Amino acid sequence: MIRKLTSISLKNMSLALLLTGSLAAAPWVAPAAHAASEAIYISNSSYFTLNQAALSSSSLQFSVLLHNGESQSIDFNQYGVRVTDQAGHSYTAKLSEKKSASVLPGQDQSFRFYANLPAGETADQLKVDVFRWDFSKADFMNHLGDLPVSSVVQEGQVKVPEQIINLHALDSTLSDDASVAFQLGQSVRVTENGKWHMYTQVSVKNLGSSSVKLPSGLQVRLVDANGLKYTAAVASGSDTTFLPNQSDTMTLKTLVSRQMPTSGLTLEYYYLNQSEDVSLGTLSLNASLQTTALGAKQVYAGQQEGEQVTVKANMSTYSIQDDGVHVQTVVTLSNDGGAIASVPSFSASYQFGDAGTSVTSTDNSVRSGYLASKETATYYFNGILPTGVDPNTAQLVLWQKASAGSSSSSGTGSTASTSSGGTASGTVTASSGSSASSTSGSSGTAATGQMPVAVFQLKGASEAQSGFTTAVNYELGSKLNFNNSSVVNKNLDVSLVELHALENDDLGYKTAVAKYKITNNGTSTLALPELQNELIDSKGNTYTGSRQSVVATQITPGSSYVVSYSYLLPNKTQSDEETFALNVYDDKSVSEGNVSIGTYRVAMQKETEGDTLALYPFSLKVNDSSISWLYNSGTYSYQLNLDLDIAHEDQVIIDSNFSKIEFDMVDSLGRIVGTQTATLTGTGKLTSGKQKVVVTGLKNEQVDSGVVVNMYEVIETPNGTAKRLIKQFH
């Protein structure tokens, strides 16, 4: 049942009945929808209830419902409301919508109000004072009763600061109910071009019944704990048209001093009345100023309405090198909602120290423009900090590319009715402090090409481990499982099928040669990826791989292709069984350094001593061999007689750039006295069966009974010719 409040005197009740008409005979029936509410009666069948209320740290929004149980209309203009607290302070309640003030017989009509409050007011301290206008009273009000706010306030409302401003007071051409509610989003303190700026995101809700733009006279500034004032400009959203009962976002940008304290900050809205500043209200930035710890999720500030997107700095690693401190931070964007979300273009900067110093970083990965529900996009940001900077004290600022100027939304609203409800002017007995100095400048639009969406603290960054330590065990021929990367298409499988070390005693180094098999499992022709990779030894030394000089650019569906890479290694005495870490990385998607997409433990293959030779994708079995020499018309020739079985073991594509076979005739003194080449593909290729390899034109003194023939696999690399000894014939 509706509980009748006892604060109404018989005199007030009689006055109410007199002013609304003789309604005593009308029966009263309590509507079930308001059975739990408290009510203020103006007759036996008509009453006011507090329909709903939402309390923020600086304002109260509420709805007063007038139930007309009479046989004639009631004019709400005859009544008014205001907000009072336990200390006796009263606060003006302003109507936040335009609608007819006439409530028809037997109808319920709800009227929405808002009131600006000082900080610290709680729901149990506040009441809505309902009165009837009475010009015979000293304050022109005949008080009918109070409705306690605590009876209807929604839980969890005191979350973020909010300030409601009547725009009609700034621009008389706007409608009487033109008002907006400013609600703080996140604020971040970042450095740009050596100067510190505060970016503050503000949600703006149009409380009126018509579309509206913010008047040019409305200004905003940042006030620190010392009373210093910093003029703010609109970085985005300056031309936004705010639709009725809808919210949109704008971002403020404020140039601040590096000594400005980050606690006790307030955002003040004001306008200029000739030479005097008139404050319209303030918002505390204490809860708005944010930084996020490593591993903690944060709501993505740039998401569209209806999206549920979060960002997180998963991890940050660093290594101290000769040119500075190399830092890499992995950031993920997650779609936690059920709808598809758009993927933004992010960049980042590492800021450190108090002097406004920062280094920029970009992620140039090619990725889809949208995220399905529960999908995640990964970004890598690398930077080189000056020597001596502790990365644990640095911050990573995540920036989103934005158009210069402002965003806008279009739309028009219609005015409902010409009649408006009344308001009461209360007195706010709150103390006001004096301001100190002010920075120069004027408010307006701050054109910017990027907006900060998060600041991550790098406390907890770890020193990067050697790839040799983190490498996973790998078996030759199995698929290389890469991390998220735009380098290798998801329809391509890559596997390492061969890895041999080649001795080059005369050159002072040895060469390792690796062959990669790339298979297209898709349905269309794809670009052949250029795998950036390196071998890492147990001491952390890295040896960069160089791709074969000429290679195809595309790979057709359902086919495989073999690509060779070579590595120059120190020609030191070490076992052929020495293991390495194969690190495949991406150096195109980041502005500095590279991003590892997979690290694998591999070992050099031993050369077989038998008669079956492996030259992937071929195998050569030597059934018989012999060496002889011939004399004809004053010239000598050596002849290697071979009986071979050649098998193409794996049906992969090979072309004219594939490795060749070279036969070197070496005398007893180790001198090469003749060379002959052959191929396994194309014209003149080696085939199964008997064949002869002949070296002609030898001089008499070059004929030697101790001649041997070395058989090599030869690969042309950017670093020269790499030769792998696969068989020696005596």
C-alpha positions as MATLAB code, in Angstrom:
seq = 'MIRKLTSISLKNMSLALLLTGSLAAAPWVAPAAHAASEAIYISNSSYFTLNQAALSSSSLQFSVLLHNGESQSIDFNQYGVRVTDQAGHSYTAKLSEKKSASVLPGQDQSFRFYANLPAGETADQLKVDVFRWDFSKADFMNHLGDLPVSSVVQEGQVKVPEQIINLHALDSTLSDDASVAFQLGQSVRVTENGKWHMYTQVSVKNLGSSSVKLPSGLQVRLVDANGLKYTAAVASGSDTTFLPNQSDTMTLKTLVSRQMPTSGLTLEYYYLNQSEDVSLGTLSLNASLQTTALGAKQVYAGQQEGEQVTVKANMSTYSIQDDGVHVQTVVTLSNDGGAIASVPSFSASYQFGDAGTSVTSTDNSVRSGYLASKETATYYFNGILPTGVDPNTAQLVLWQKASAGSSSSSGTGSTASTSSGGTASGTVTASSGSSASSTSGSSGTAATGQMPVAVFQLKGASEAQSGFTTAVNYELGSKLNFNNSSVVNKNLDVSLVELHALENDDLGYKTAVAKYKITNNGTSTLALPELQNELIDSKGNTYTGSRQSVVATQITPGSSYVVSYSYLLPNKTQSDEETFALNVYDDKSVSEGNVSIGTYRVAMQKETEGDTLALYPFSLKVNDSSISWLYNSGTYSYQLNLDLDIAHEDQVIIDSNFSKIEFDMVDSLGRIVGTQTATLTGTGKLTSGKQKVVVTGLKNEQVDSGVVVNMYEVIETPNGTAKRLIKQFH';
ca = [
       0.000    0.000    0.000;
       1.088    3.585   -0.507;
       2.073    5.067    2.806;
       0.609    8.520    3.475;
       3.217   10.901    4.908;
       2.097   12.584    8.138;
       3.968   15.827    7.443;
       0.922   17.395    5.751;
      -1.129   19.567    8.031;
      -4.936   19.787    7.808;
      -4.514   23.429    6.860;
      -2.217   22.522    3.968;
      -4.502   19.725    2.937;
      -7.476   22.045    2.919;
      -5.535   24.559    0.848;
      -4.579   21.842   -1.578;
      -8.171   20.697   -1.875;
      -9.374   24.254   -2.333;
      -6.885   24.984   -5.099;
      -7.474   21.762   -7.002;
     -11.229   21.767   -6.663;
     -13.757   20.019   -4.416;
     -12.593   16.425   -4.777;
     -13.394   14.945   -1.385;
     -16.112   12.737   -2.730;
     -13.849   11.019   -5.179;
     -12.853    7.537   -4.030;
      -9.166    6.723   -3.627;
      -7.649    3.512   -4.981;
      -3.928    2.924   -4.646;
      -2.389    1.760   -7.948;
      -0.489   -1.516   -7.536;
       2.536   -0.097   -9.367;
       3.162    2.369   -6.528;
       2.131    0.179   -3.600;
       5.553    0.299   -1.972;
       6.062    4.063   -2.361;
       5.536    6.915    0.041;
       3.111    9.585   -1.126;
       2.050   13.175   -0.553;
      -1.695   13.632   -1.040;
      -3.343   16.709   -2.430;
      -6.744   15.003   -2.129;
      -8.102   11.630   -1.186;
      -7.560   10.403   -4.717;
      -4.596   12.460   -6.054;
      -1.043   12.320   -4.815;
       2.664   12.730   -5.570;
       5.224    9.897   -5.353;
       8.926    9.752   -5.984;
       9.154    7.449   -8.954;
      12.914    6.924   -9.275;
      16.197    8.594   -8.358;
      19.843    8.300   -9.384;
      22.502    9.871   -7.198;
      26.026   10.659   -8.388;
      28.793   12.410   -6.488;
      27.599   15.854   -7.603;
      23.974   15.627   -8.739;
      20.626   13.964   -8.172;
      18.310   12.983  -10.994;
      14.796   11.978  -10.004;
      11.247   11.657  -11.284;
       8.118   12.858   -9.470;
       4.900   11.112  -10.447;
       1.569   12.899  -10.153;
      -1.442   10.577  -10.005;
      -4.678   12.343  -10.910;
      -7.646   10.471   -9.472;
     -10.014   13.361  -10.076;
     -12.633   13.968  -12.719;
     -10.808   17.026  -14.082;
      -7.231   17.894  -15.133;
      -4.573   19.000  -12.645;
      -2.050   21.678  -13.691;
       1.405   20.710  -12.454;
       2.480   24.344  -12.892;
       0.701   25.038   -9.594;
       3.249   22.855   -7.794;
       7.008   22.699   -7.453;
       9.789   20.567   -5.950;
      13.231   21.136   -4.509;
      15.884   18.994   -2.797;
      16.773   19.448    0.875;
      19.275   17.786    3.197;
      19.421   17.117    6.932;
      21.436   20.288    7.578;
      18.605   22.421    6.213;
      20.268   23.294    2.916;
      18.014   23.403   -0.114;
      18.994   22.885   -3.754;
      17.169   24.014   -6.856;
      15.462   21.246   -8.808;
      15.278   21.900  -12.521;
      12.945   20.195  -14.946;
      15.041   18.155  -17.401;
      12.352   17.521  -20.007;
       9.666   19.445  -21.806;
       6.166   18.028  -21.645;
       2.591   19.099  -20.954;
       1.984   20.233  -17.382;
      -1.661   19.198  -17.609;
      -2.345   15.776  -16.089;
      -5.613   14.345  -17.395;
      -8.225   12.736  -15.141;
      -7.401    9.180  -14.128;
      -3.864    9.483  -15.569;
      -0.350    9.250  -14.132;
       2.260   11.757  -15.338;
       5.968   11.606  -14.494;
       8.174   14.712  -14.429;
      11.972   14.395  -14.498;
      14.182   16.774  -12.490;
      17.825   17.221  -11.624;
      19.627   19.113   -8.869;
      23.324   19.920   -8.496;
      24.697   18.940   -5.087;
      27.919   19.474   -3.176;
      30.210   16.496   -2.700;
      29.469   14.197    0.198;
      25.671   14.156    0.105;
      24.186   10.675    0.567;
      20.764    9.295   -0.292;
      19.668    8.929    3.349;
      20.391   12.649    3.924;
      18.296   13.893    1.000;
      14.571   14.529    0.565;
      12.430   15.931   -2.212;
      10.340   18.817   -0.838;
       6.955   19.070   -2.622;
       5.125   22.404   -2.347;
       2.331   24.409   -3.857;
       2.995   27.933   -5.025;
       1.426   30.377   -2.584;
       2.258   34.051   -3.005;
       0.850   34.870    0.421;
       3.802   33.053    1.978;
       7.139   34.700    2.645;
       8.945   32.183    0.447;
       5.931   31.833   -1.930;
       5.731   28.147   -1.068;
       3.141   26.129    0.831;
       5.103   23.020    1.816;
       3.065   19.840    1.398;
       5.623   17.255    2.521;
       8.947   15.495    1.894;
       9.681   12.347   -0.110;
      12.817   10.499    1.119;
      15.323    9.863   -1.688;
      16.650    6.717    0.004;
      13.329    4.953   -0.608;
      13.825    4.818   -4.390;
      17.486    5.559   -5.145;
      19.078    2.870   -7.262;
      22.003    0.995   -5.769;
      25.439    1.593   -7.227;
      24.591    5.053   -8.486;
      27.461    6.805   -6.715;
      30.100    5.642   -9.160;
      31.474    8.526  -11.171;
      31.265   12.319  -10.853;
      28.495   14.002  -12.808;
      27.553   17.637  -13.416;
      24.262   18.809  -14.904;
      24.202   22.204  -16.621;
      21.209   24.144  -17.936;
      22.256   25.357  -21.380;
      19.384   27.840  -21.643;
      21.200   30.016  -19.100;
      24.110   30.266  -21.560;
      22.109   30.618  -24.753;
      18.617   32.066  -24.488;
      17.771   30.838  -27.984;
      17.756   27.278  -26.662;
      14.631   25.773  -25.145;
      13.972   26.065  -21.426;
      14.659   22.374  -20.869;
      17.957   22.390  -22.783;
      20.289   20.750  -20.275;
      23.079   18.202  -20.377;
      24.688   15.900  -17.837;
      28.504   15.692  -17.957;
      29.836   12.429  -16.576;
      33.554   11.787  -16.210;
      35.239    8.917  -17.976;
      38.933    8.262  -17.613;
      41.672   10.898  -17.460;
      45.279   10.219  -18.395;
      48.408   12.330  -18.038;
      50.672   11.906  -21.047;
      53.588   13.616  -22.700;
      53.566   14.935  -26.264;
      56.386   16.809  -27.960;
      58.165   17.241  -24.636;
      55.128   18.727  -22.836;
      52.651   17.216  -20.407;
      48.944   17.102  -21.240;
      45.882   15.852  -19.427;
      43.305   14.090  -21.592;
      39.866   13.716  -20.007;
      37.032   11.769  -21.542;
      33.559   13.100  -20.771;
      30.212   11.463  -21.510;
      27.578   14.062  -22.383;
      23.898   13.137  -22.061;
      21.219   15.391  -23.498;
      18.498   15.661  -20.835;
      16.293   17.882  -22.967;
      13.643   17.049  -25.516;
      15.451   18.538  -28.539;
      18.790   17.945  -30.248;
      21.389   20.399  -29.078;
      24.994   21.479  -29.518;
      27.030   22.860  -26.649;
      26.980   26.692  -26.634;
      30.235   28.408  -27.544;
      30.147   30.309  -24.243;
      30.511   27.124  -22.202;
      34.138   26.813  -21.100;
      36.047   24.322  -19.016;
      39.334   24.344  -17.131;
      41.412   22.167  -14.865;
      42.016   23.414  -11.333;
      44.734   21.789   -9.222;
      44.962   21.474   -5.448;
      46.865   24.788   -5.256;
      44.139   26.677   -7.104;
      46.128   26.979  -10.329;
      43.910   26.938  -13.412;
      44.699   25.329  -16.762;
      42.454   26.082  -19.733;
      41.114   22.980  -21.488;
      40.312   22.585  -25.167;
      38.141   20.036  -26.944;
      40.328   17.410  -28.602;
      37.391   15.529  -30.122;
      33.642   15.983  -30.166;
      33.470   19.779  -30.424;
      30.871   19.738  -33.201;
      28.801   16.875  -31.827;
      25.030   17.199  -32.002;
      23.599   15.529  -28.917;
      20.314   13.735  -29.532;
      17.467   13.864  -26.979;
      17.952   11.434  -24.100;
      21.109   10.113  -25.775;
      24.762   10.166  -24.732;
      27.876   10.892  -26.752;
      31.534   11.293  -25.889;
      33.915   14.214  -26.092;
      37.542   14.445  -25.025;
      39.204   17.431  -23.382;
      42.916   18.192  -23.715;
      44.699   20.399  -21.190;
      48.294   21.577  -21.283;
      49.628   21.253  -17.720;
      52.911   21.882  -15.948;
      55.081   18.925  -15.015;
      54.988   20.034  -11.355;
      51.187   19.905  -11.227;
      50.023   17.583   -8.423;
      47.910   14.706   -9.641;
      45.700   14.612   -6.543;
      43.033   17.163   -5.704;
      42.301   17.992   -9.352;
      38.893   19.283  -10.399;
      37.282   20.039  -13.724;
      35.369   23.326  -13.622;
      32.650   24.420  -16.061;
      32.119   28.166  -16.299;
      31.200   31.059  -18.555;
      32.309   34.657  -18.823;
      29.843   37.317  -17.709;
      31.587   40.391  -19.092;
      34.896   40.254  -17.186;
      33.735   37.904  -14.442;
      33.965   34.126  -14.402;
      30.723   32.438  -13.406;
      31.225   28.861  -12.226;
      28.588   26.349  -13.307;
      29.929   23.410  -11.342;
      32.993   21.241  -10.758;
      33.872   17.571  -11.086;
      36.547   15.856   -9.018;
      39.171   14.023  -11.102;
      40.450   11.909   -8.207;
      38.645    8.767   -9.359;
      38.991    9.625  -13.052;
      42.788    9.822  -13.306;
      43.852    6.315  -14.250;
      46.861    4.148  -14.929;
      46.633    0.386  -15.393;
      48.977   -2.272  -14.050;
      50.580   -4.952  -16.196;
      48.226   -7.882  -16.657;
      45.113   -5.910  -15.629;
      42.178   -5.458  -18.004;
      40.783   -2.020  -18.687;
      37.637   -1.035  -20.541;
      38.664    0.285  -23.956;
      37.855    3.990  -23.897;
      37.412    4.262  -27.663;
      34.796    1.580  -28.166;
      31.495    2.187  -29.891;
      28.155    2.125  -28.090;
      27.041   -1.456  -27.461;
      30.555   -2.915  -27.647;
      32.277   -4.640  -24.740;
      35.969   -4.321  -25.539;
      38.898   -4.401  -23.127;
      42.619   -3.731  -23.470;
      45.432   -5.259  -21.466;
      49.218   -5.034  -21.411;
      49.919   -8.742  -21.016;
      53.628   -8.512  -20.430;
      56.670   -6.294  -20.867;
      60.236   -7.503  -21.290;
      63.512   -5.669  -21.681;
      67.172   -6.290  -22.460;
      70.104   -3.995  -21.741;
      72.212   -3.510  -24.866;
      74.981   -1.184  -25.993;
      72.597    1.330  -27.588;
      70.135    1.462  -24.688;
      67.402   -0.501  -22.966;
      65.316   -2.442  -25.477;
      61.716   -2.840  -24.298;
      58.876   -4.858  -25.790;
      55.294   -4.750  -24.491;
      52.535   -7.073  -25.678;
      49.043   -5.498  -25.683;
      45.842   -7.419  -26.374;
      42.455   -6.093  -27.443;
      39.617   -8.458  -26.474;
      35.997   -8.497  -27.558;
      34.201   -9.653  -24.403;
      30.736   -8.939  -25.779;
      28.412  -10.898  -28.008;
      28.456   -8.531  -30.986;
      31.180   -7.949  -33.575;
      33.512   -5.102  -32.595;
      35.717   -2.923  -34.784;
      39.504   -3.145  -34.470;
      41.246    0.231  -33.987;
      44.634    1.307  -35.279;
      46.926    1.630  -32.263;
      50.319    3.212  -31.747;
      52.191    3.661  -28.482;
      54.820    5.693  -26.706;
      57.078    4.952  -23.765;
      57.193    7.906  -21.358;
      59.676    8.171  -18.514;
      60.982   10.775  -16.082;
      59.430   14.156  -15.324;
      60.886   16.097  -18.246;
      58.232   14.972  -20.740;
      60.564   12.527  -22.500;
      59.102    9.726  -24.586;
      59.898    7.409  -27.484;
      57.285    6.336  -30.017;
      56.464    2.846  -31.188;
      54.209    1.505  -33.930;
      52.670   -1.849  -34.754;
      52.241   -2.199  -38.509;
      50.714   -5.673  -38.501;
      48.030   -6.363  -41.082;
      44.918   -7.574  -39.270;
      41.182   -7.875  -39.808;
      39.088   -4.750  -39.272;
      36.692   -6.560  -36.925;
      36.758   -8.874  -33.918;
      34.169  -11.606  -33.507;
      32.789  -12.303  -30.057;
      35.497  -13.609  -27.666;
      38.254  -12.974  -30.224;
      41.507  -11.186  -29.379;
      43.917   -9.028  -31.387;
      47.560   -8.757  -30.299;
      49.829   -5.706  -30.676;
      53.605   -5.556  -30.130;
      55.296   -2.297  -29.195;
      59.095   -2.054  -29.145;
      61.163    0.876  -27.980;
      64.732    1.764  -27.046;
      65.006    3.718  -23.800;
      68.167    5.653  -22.909;
      70.854    3.767  -21.026;
      70.219    3.899  -17.294;
      66.419    4.192  -17.481;
      64.677    1.570  -15.362;
      61.846    0.220  -17.547;
      59.900   -0.649  -14.381;
      59.435    3.089  -13.785;
      58.298    3.829  -17.348;
      54.753    3.933  -18.704;
      53.330    2.759  -22.006;
      50.743    5.131  -23.484;
      48.363    3.445  -25.909;
      47.191    5.859  -28.618;
      44.377    5.523  -31.099;
      44.552    7.277  -34.433;
      41.834    9.900  -34.716;
      40.768   12.429  -37.291;
      41.816   16.004  -36.685;
      39.108   18.215  -35.241;
      36.031   16.579  -33.846;
      33.415   13.943  -34.283;
      29.787   14.739  -34.797;
      26.474   13.018  -34.904;
      23.509   14.271  -36.758;
      19.884   14.221  -35.802;
      16.993   16.430  -34.928;
      14.513   16.266  -32.097;
      11.006   17.566  -31.758;
       9.614   19.672  -28.954;
       6.766   17.961  -27.138;
       4.737   20.734  -25.553;
       4.923   24.361  -24.596;
       4.029   24.037  -20.939;
       6.802   23.545  -18.399;
       6.896   22.630  -14.756;
       7.949   25.032  -12.051;
      11.170   25.048  -10.043;
      12.143   26.477   -6.709;
      15.269   28.447   -6.042;
      17.082   27.096   -3.008;
      20.133   28.440   -1.251;
      23.380   26.473   -1.329;
      25.280   27.234    1.827;
      28.642   25.853    0.770;
      31.942   27.640    1.193;
      33.920   28.758   -1.818;
      37.661   29.083   -2.025;
      39.743   31.642   -3.848;
      41.719   30.748   -6.937;
      45.356   31.515   -7.437;
      47.006   32.141  -10.774;
      45.792   30.991  -14.150;
      47.548   29.773  -17.244;
      47.038   31.684  -20.419;
      45.069   30.376  -23.325;
      41.507   30.022  -24.494;
      39.169   27.121  -24.841;
      38.240   25.796  -28.224;
      39.089   22.864  -30.434;
      42.494   21.193  -30.148;
      43.091   19.405  -33.455;
      44.914   16.142  -32.880;
      45.791   13.082  -34.919;
      45.730   10.670  -32.008;
      43.971   10.152  -28.704;
      45.310    8.265  -25.671;
      43.077    5.392  -24.583;
      45.161    3.839  -21.797;
      48.330    4.320  -19.766;
      50.007    1.134  -18.539;
      52.464    1.048  -15.655;
      55.432   -1.153  -16.592;
      56.225   -2.060  -13.000;
      56.838   -5.794  -13.099;
      58.610   -5.777  -16.478;
      61.021   -8.713  -16.672;
      64.408   -9.056  -18.297;
      64.127  -10.940  -21.566;
      65.508  -14.461  -21.578;
      67.724  -15.833  -24.317;
      65.854  -17.507  -27.129;
      68.076  -20.531  -26.548;
      66.564  -20.884  -23.070;
      62.952  -20.454  -24.132;
      63.110  -22.592  -27.302;
      60.730  -25.554  -27.502;
      61.833  -28.985  -28.703;
      61.315  -29.531  -32.401;
      61.368  -32.520  -34.741;
      62.501  -31.997  -38.334;
      59.637  -32.128  -40.785;
      56.903  -31.197  -38.295;
      54.864  -28.018  -38.601;
      56.338  -24.847  -37.085;
      53.585  -23.423  -34.888;
      53.848  -19.639  -35.053;
      52.355  -17.130  -32.642;
      49.990  -14.411  -33.891;
      51.660  -12.855  -36.886;
      50.771  -11.224  -40.164;
      53.974  -12.585  -41.746;
      52.657  -16.086  -42.450;
      49.164  -16.567  -43.830;
      47.040  -18.913  -41.715;
      46.555  -21.171  -44.765;
      50.303  -21.785  -45.066;
      52.132  -24.558  -43.214;
      55.885  -24.141  -42.734;
      58.260  -26.887  -41.647;
      62.039  -27.208  -41.383;
      63.025  -30.277  -43.385;
      66.824  -30.087  -43.469;
      69.668  -28.413  -41.522;
      73.346  -29.071  -42.270;
      76.634  -27.367  -41.426;
      79.144  -26.865  -44.261;
      82.871  -26.385  -43.721;
      84.682  -23.550  -45.540;
      88.209  -23.783  -44.191;
      89.670  -21.418  -46.776;
      87.160  -18.657  -45.913;
      87.502  -18.759  -42.123;
      83.863  -19.613  -41.433;
      81.405  -22.393  -41.948;
      77.941  -22.199  -43.432;
      74.760  -23.766  -42.149;
      72.033  -24.381  -44.705;
      68.392  -24.910  -43.804;
      65.571  -25.917  -46.122;
      61.989  -24.906  -45.358;
      58.965  -26.587  -46.876;
      56.003  -24.232  -47.352;
      52.583  -25.736  -48.172;
      49.502  -23.847  -49.327;
      46.417  -25.451  -47.770;
      44.103  -22.716  -49.007;
      42.015  -22.359  -52.143;
      43.799  -19.386  -53.719;
      47.306  -18.437  -54.737;
      49.234  -16.810  -51.880;
      52.394  -14.750  -51.610;
      55.391  -16.785  -50.528;
      56.365  -15.428  -47.095;
      59.831  -14.076  -46.439;
      60.749  -15.749  -43.172;
      63.063  -13.640  -41.045;
      64.980  -16.055  -38.856;
      68.206  -16.617  -36.970;
      70.129  -19.321  -35.161;
      70.990  -18.685  -31.503;
      73.763  -20.650  -29.793;
      74.014  -21.570  -26.119;
      75.916  -18.329  -25.360;
      73.190  -16.145  -26.821;
      75.056  -15.311  -30.039;
      72.740  -14.874  -33.019;
      73.407  -15.729  -36.665;
      70.964  -14.229  -39.183;
      69.563  -16.370  -41.964;
      69.858  -15.255  -45.609;
      67.333  -16.536  -48.135;
      68.485  -18.068  -51.420;
      69.244  -15.444  -54.051;
      66.294  -16.119  -56.347;
      62.960  -17.431  -55.167;
      59.388  -17.623  -56.431;
      56.962  -14.946  -55.265;
      53.757  -17.002  -55.100;
      52.583  -20.474  -54.207;
      49.522  -22.088  -55.767;
      46.793  -23.921  -53.825;
      47.507  -27.500  -52.805;
      51.229  -27.249  -53.579;
      54.470  -27.109  -51.594;
      57.629  -25.118  -52.224;
      61.146  -25.445  -50.841;
      63.199  -22.390  -49.856;
      66.793  -22.499  -48.602;
      68.394  -20.212  -46.010;
      72.067  -20.001  -45.105;
      73.798  -18.912  -41.868;
      77.429  -17.858  -41.469;
      78.831  -19.525  -38.336;
      82.246  -19.164  -36.669;
      84.681  -21.758  -37.939;
      85.606  -22.940  -34.442;
      86.168  -26.450  -33.218;
      82.852  -27.725  -31.937;
      80.771  -30.803  -32.266;
      78.509  -31.255  -35.255;
      75.863  -32.220  -32.723;
      75.754  -28.708  -31.232;
      72.178  -27.519  -30.772;
      70.789  -24.104  -31.628;
      67.572  -22.205  -31.146;
      65.880  -21.365  -34.419;
      64.123  -18.031  -33.864;
      61.584  -17.024  -36.514;
      60.665  -13.366  -36.100;
      58.739  -10.447  -37.568;
      60.678   -7.236  -38.144;
      58.158   -5.563  -40.459;
      55.249   -5.012  -38.052;
      57.184   -3.065  -35.408;
      59.085    0.194  -35.615;
      62.061   -1.011  -33.562;
      63.669   -4.454  -33.284;
      61.552   -7.506  -33.983;
      58.885   -9.762  -32.565;
      59.561  -13.466  -32.143;
      56.773  -15.606  -33.586;
      58.364  -18.914  -32.595;
      61.611  -20.306  -31.141;
      62.559  -23.977  -31.635;
      65.402  -26.202  -30.416;
      67.205  -27.692  -33.447;
      70.451  -29.578  -34.086;
      72.734  -29.909  -37.093;
      72.198  -33.126  -39.033;
      75.072  -35.552  -39.387;
      76.225  -36.503  -42.868;
      75.609  -40.159  -43.607;
      78.596  -42.363  -44.434;
      76.602  -44.869  -46.443;
      75.708  -44.943  -50.093;
      72.293  -43.243  -49.754;
      72.494  -39.458  -49.941;
      69.711  -37.081  -48.793;
      69.260  -33.854  -50.746;
      65.713  -32.912  -49.878;
      63.380  -33.583  -51.631;
      65.605  -36.148  -53.412;
      67.455  -39.242  -52.274;
      70.429  -40.577  -54.261;
      71.637  -44.138  -53.823;
      75.125  -44.871  -55.205;
      75.124  -48.486  -56.437;
      78.640  -48.381  -57.916;
      81.422  -45.893  -58.676;
      84.872  -45.824  -60.216;
      87.450  -43.283  -61.386;
      89.516  -43.607  -64.595;
      91.577  -41.320  -66.813;
      91.854  -41.052  -70.548;
      94.450  -39.669  -72.955;
      93.434  -38.276  -76.330;
      95.547  -36.136  -78.688;
      97.749  -34.683  -75.946;
      95.056  -33.992  -73.368;
      94.024  -35.913  -70.321;
      90.550  -36.388  -68.860;
      89.305  -37.804  -65.589;
      86.092  -39.754  -65.649;
      83.838  -40.592  -62.707;
      81.632  -43.550  -63.532;
      78.421  -43.699  -61.477;
      75.496  -46.064  -61.145;
      72.677  -44.170  -59.339;
      69.100  -44.628  -58.165;
      67.443  -41.178  -57.825;
      64.052  -40.795  -56.115;
      61.912  -37.677  -55.736;
      60.761  -38.529  -52.203;
      58.474  -35.577  -51.508;
      56.364  -34.050  -54.270;
      57.254  -30.409  -53.728;
      57.810  -27.739  -56.349;
      61.423  -27.104  -57.268;
      62.646  -24.788  -59.998;
      65.830  -23.672  -61.701;
      66.900  -21.943  -58.492;
      67.119  -25.222  -56.645;
      70.513  -26.407  -55.405;
      72.957  -27.952  -57.874;
      75.465  -30.787  -57.703;
      79.177  -30.031  -58.112;
      81.972  -32.593  -58.661;
      85.500  -31.388  -57.779;
      88.572  -33.384  -58.877;
      91.231  -33.002  -56.172;
      94.825  -34.240  -56.536;
      96.975  -35.768  -53.821;
      98.175  -32.287  -52.762;
      94.617  -31.086  -52.189;
      94.459  -28.972  -55.318;
      91.259  -28.787  -57.367;
      92.313  -29.786  -60.870;
      88.886  -29.758  -62.445;
      85.212  -29.114  -61.783;
      81.987  -30.324  -63.342;
      78.404  -29.390  -62.383;
      75.098  -31.177  -62.747;
      71.483  -30.664  -61.702;
      68.646  -32.785  -60.406;
      66.086  -30.921  -62.500;
      65.869  -29.610  -66.044;
      68.097  -30.249  -69.049;
      71.134  -32.459  -68.424;
      69.963  -33.558  -64.997;
      71.332  -36.614  -63.254;
      69.079  -39.641  -63.729;
      68.824  -43.154  -62.385;
      71.182  -45.617  -64.063;
      74.751  -45.440  -65.320;
      76.297  -42.083  -66.229;
      79.692  -40.454  -66.558;
      81.058  -37.224  -65.112;
      84.066  -36.105  -67.159;
      86.677  -33.403  -66.448;
      88.787  -32.617  -69.532;
      91.760  -30.433  -70.434;
      94.131  -31.584  -67.715;
      97.889  -31.129  -68.196;
     100.364  -33.981  -67.904;
     101.650  -32.800  -64.544;
      98.076  -32.713  -63.177;
      97.542  -36.403  -63.738;
      97.865  -38.006  -60.326;
      97.143  -41.467  -59.094;
      95.859  -40.019  -55.803;
      92.907  -38.110  -57.304;
      89.612  -38.082  -55.378;
      86.264  -36.640  -56.426;
      84.290  -34.582  -53.927;
      80.545  -34.398  -54.534;
      78.860  -31.221  -53.188;
      75.404  -29.798  -52.936;
      75.777  -26.136  -53.970;
      73.396  -23.356  -52.961;
      73.686  -19.758  -54.122;
      73.096  -17.329  -51.230;
      73.411  -13.532  -50.858;
      76.677  -14.235  -49.010;
      78.109  -16.290  -51.838;
      78.143  -19.960  -52.753;
      77.526  -22.445  -49.947;
      78.837  -25.972  -50.541;
      77.870  -29.081  -48.608;
      80.101  -32.132  -49.000;
      77.814  -35.140  -49.398;
      80.113  -37.862  -50.829;
      83.736  -38.517  -51.636;
      84.819  -40.956  -54.379;
      88.266  -42.583  -54.497;
];
